[in-house]
Short mmCIF file of C-alpha atoms in Angstrom, two decimals:
data_model
loop_
_atom_site.label_atom_id
_atom_site.label_comp_id
_atom_site.label_asym_id
_atom_site.label_seq_id
_atom_site.Cartn_x
_atom_site.Cartn_y
_atom_site.Cartn_z
CA THR A 37 165.40 125.29 101.45
CA LEU A 38 162.55 122.85 101.11
CA ALA A 39 158.94 123.92 101.46
CA GLY A 40 156.00 122.25 103.15
CA GLY A 41 157.81 120.12 105.71
CA ALA A 42 159.99 118.09 103.34
CA GLU A 43 163.24 116.91 104.92
CA ALA A 44 166.55 116.90 103.03
CA LEU A 45 168.55 113.66 103.14
CA GLY A 46 171.49 114.73 101.02
CA ALA A 47 173.01 117.59 99.09
CA ALA A 48 174.77 117.64 95.75
CA GLU A 49 178.08 119.42 95.45
CA SER A 50 180.52 120.10 92.64
CA VAL A 51 183.98 118.57 92.47
CA LYS A 52 185.23 121.86 93.89
CA GLY A 53 182.89 121.62 96.89
CA ALA A 54 180.31 124.20 95.83
CA GLN A 55 176.82 123.38 97.10
CA LEU A 56 174.48 122.67 94.16
CA GLY A 57 171.28 121.94 96.07
CA VAL A 58 169.28 119.10 97.59
CA SER A 59 169.89 115.71 95.99
CA SER A 60 167.33 113.68 97.93
CA TYR A 61 164.48 114.32 100.33
CA VAL A 62 161.52 112.73 102.08
CA TYR A 63 158.05 114.06 102.73
CA GLU A 64 154.96 112.92 104.65
CA ASN A 65 151.61 114.49 103.71
CA GLU A 66 148.74 115.27 106.06
CA LEU A 67 147.06 111.92 105.28
CA GLY A 68 150.17 109.95 106.26
CA GLY A 69 151.36 109.18 102.74
CA ARG A 70 155.13 109.13 102.43
CA VAL A 71 157.36 109.93 99.46
CA ALA A 72 161.12 109.74 98.92
CA VAL A 73 162.75 111.57 96.01
CA PHE A 74 166.31 110.93 94.85
CA GLY A 75 168.07 113.14 92.32
CA TYR A 76 170.24 110.20 91.32
CA MET A 77 169.70 106.50 90.65
CA PRO A 78 169.65 104.99 94.17
CA TRP A 79 169.83 101.42 92.86
CA GLN A 80 173.32 102.07 91.50
CA TYR A 81 176.31 101.18 93.64
CA PHE A 82 174.49 98.61 95.78
CA ASP A 83 177.88 96.99 96.14
CA THR A 84 178.68 99.65 98.73
CA TRP A 85 177.29 99.17 102.22
CA GLN A 86 176.62 102.90 102.50
CA ARG A 87 174.24 103.00 99.52
CA LEU A 88 172.53 99.78 100.55
CA GLU A 89 172.07 100.98 104.13
CA GLN A 90 170.72 104.34 102.94
CA THR A 91 168.20 102.64 100.67
CA GLN A 92 167.15 100.18 103.39
CA ASN A 93 166.67 103.01 105.87
CA VAL A 94 164.52 104.98 103.43
CA CYS A 95 162.43 101.89 102.66
CA GLU A 96 161.97 101.31 106.38
CA TRP A 97 160.81 104.92 106.81
CA LEU A 98 158.46 104.63 103.80
CA ALA A 99 156.96 101.46 105.32
CA LYS A 100 156.54 103.19 108.71
CA ASP A 101 158.88 100.67 110.35
CA GLN A 102 156.80 97.74 109.10
CA LEU A 103 159.02 96.08 106.48
CA PRO A 104 157.88 92.47 106.05
CA VAL A 105 161.43 91.08 106.20
CA LYS A 106 164.93 92.30 106.98
CA VAL A 107 168.25 90.51 106.62
CA THR A 108 170.30 92.38 109.17
CA ASN A 109 173.83 91.06 108.79
CA ASP A 110 174.53 90.49 105.11
CA ASP A 111 174.50 93.11 102.38
CA HIS A 112 173.99 90.82 99.41
CA VAL A 113 171.02 88.69 100.39
CA VAL A 114 167.81 89.35 98.49
CA SER A 115 164.62 88.43 100.33
CA LEU A 116 161.29 87.60 98.70
CA ILE A 117 158.40 87.01 101.09
CA LYS A 118 154.76 86.03 100.68
CA GLN A 119 152.37 86.57 103.61
CA PRO A 120 148.60 86.86 103.88
CA GLU A 121 147.28 90.11 105.37
CA ASP A 122 146.73 88.50 108.77
CA ARG A 123 150.40 87.34 108.79
CA SER A 124 149.31 83.91 110.00
CA ARG A 125 152.00 82.24 107.88
CA PHE A 126 154.72 83.07 105.36
CA MET A 127 157.09 81.71 102.77
CA LEU A 128 160.46 83.42 102.45
CA MET A 129 163.09 82.86 99.78
CA LEU A 130 166.60 84.13 100.43
CA ILE A 131 169.02 84.51 97.53
CA ASN A 132 172.70 85.35 97.85
CA ALA A 133 173.16 87.77 94.94
CA TYR A 134 176.93 87.61 95.18
CA LEU A 135 179.67 85.19 94.13
CA ASP A 136 181.12 84.96 97.64
CA ASP A 137 179.52 82.97 100.43
CA THR A 138 177.57 84.87 103.06
CA SER A 139 178.46 84.85 106.74
CA ASP A 140 178.05 81.48 108.49
CA LEU A 141 174.75 82.54 110.06
CA LEU A 142 172.17 84.88 108.55
CA THR A 143 170.01 86.95 110.87
CA VAL A 144 166.54 87.38 109.40
CA GLN A 145 163.69 89.38 110.93
CA ILE A 146 160.15 88.57 109.76
CA LEU A 147 157.22 90.85 110.58
CA GLY A 148 154.81 88.84 112.74
CA GLU A 149 155.15 86.44 115.62
CA TYR A 150 155.93 82.88 114.55
CA SER A 151 156.98 80.77 117.49
CA GLY A 152 155.61 77.56 115.96
CA ASN A 153 156.86 75.28 113.24
CA LEU A 154 159.42 76.94 110.99
CA VAL A 155 160.91 74.84 108.21
CA TYR A 156 164.05 75.65 106.21
CA TYR A 157 165.25 74.02 102.99
CA ASN A 158 168.66 74.72 101.52
CA GLU A 159 169.51 74.95 97.82
CA ASP A 160 170.05 71.17 97.65
CA GLY A 161 166.48 70.55 98.80
CA GLU A 162 167.65 69.30 102.17
CA LYS A 163 165.58 70.13 105.21
CA ALA A 164 167.64 71.87 107.87
CA SER A 165 166.49 71.98 111.44
CA ILE A 166 166.38 75.32 113.22
CA PRO A 167 167.28 75.01 116.90
CA SER A 168 164.77 76.75 119.18
CA GLU A 169 167.54 79.00 120.53
CA ASN A 170 167.93 80.38 116.97
CA ILE A 171 164.35 81.74 117.02
CA THR A 172 163.28 84.74 119.08
CA VAL A 173 160.03 86.70 119.05
CA ALA A 174 160.02 90.34 120.20
CA ASP A 175 158.53 93.71 119.23
CA GLY A 176 156.27 92.22 116.55
CA TYR A 177 159.12 90.50 114.69
CA THR A 178 160.39 86.93 114.63
CA THR A 179 164.18 86.80 114.40
CA VAL A 180 165.70 83.61 113.01
CA GLN A 181 169.35 82.59 112.71
CA LEU A 182 169.73 80.57 109.49
CA PRO A 183 172.68 78.80 107.87
CA GLY A 184 174.72 80.97 105.51
CA LEU A 185 174.37 80.74 101.74
CA THR A 186 176.93 79.85 99.09
CA GLY A 187 177.66 82.21 96.22
CA TRP A 188 174.43 82.60 94.23
CA GLY A 189 172.88 80.07 96.58
CA PHE A 190 169.41 80.20 98.08
CA GLY A 191 167.24 78.87 100.86
CA VAL A 192 163.54 78.79 101.63
CA LEU A 193 161.99 79.34 105.08
CA PHE A 194 158.31 78.87 105.75
CA THR A 195 155.72 78.13 108.37
CA GLU A 196 154.48 74.56 108.46
CA GLU A 197 150.81 73.98 109.17
#
């Protein structure tokens, strides 16, 4: 049993099924600060969708549903984003951290509303147009459908002034 309002996320058990205790939990203090504790190394086994989804969900909770960027349909795309505090613009680099190609279209959600000029460059430095039907703005996020990436490939998306 956890004290003080902490919430268990998982339990450890022996190979024979005996319960050994809580393996991970989350807690929010009275000032709104959030903490997640894992009794294992959560960055291991990212090649499984279950571990990646668990980690993404915890990060989303820690950020109070305000993650700056989410790639929603591909497990192996790493996103690096730079935004000013007012979210008036951004630069986003997407890296396929896998040998296999990604899906044909990547679905990327960026915190903020960017209905204006979005520019995308692929790993060959070629500018790729983004059809307006591939950009939607809703619920404080801009969702963009981008071309897939090759194995260990990358692309850069940014707002053009």
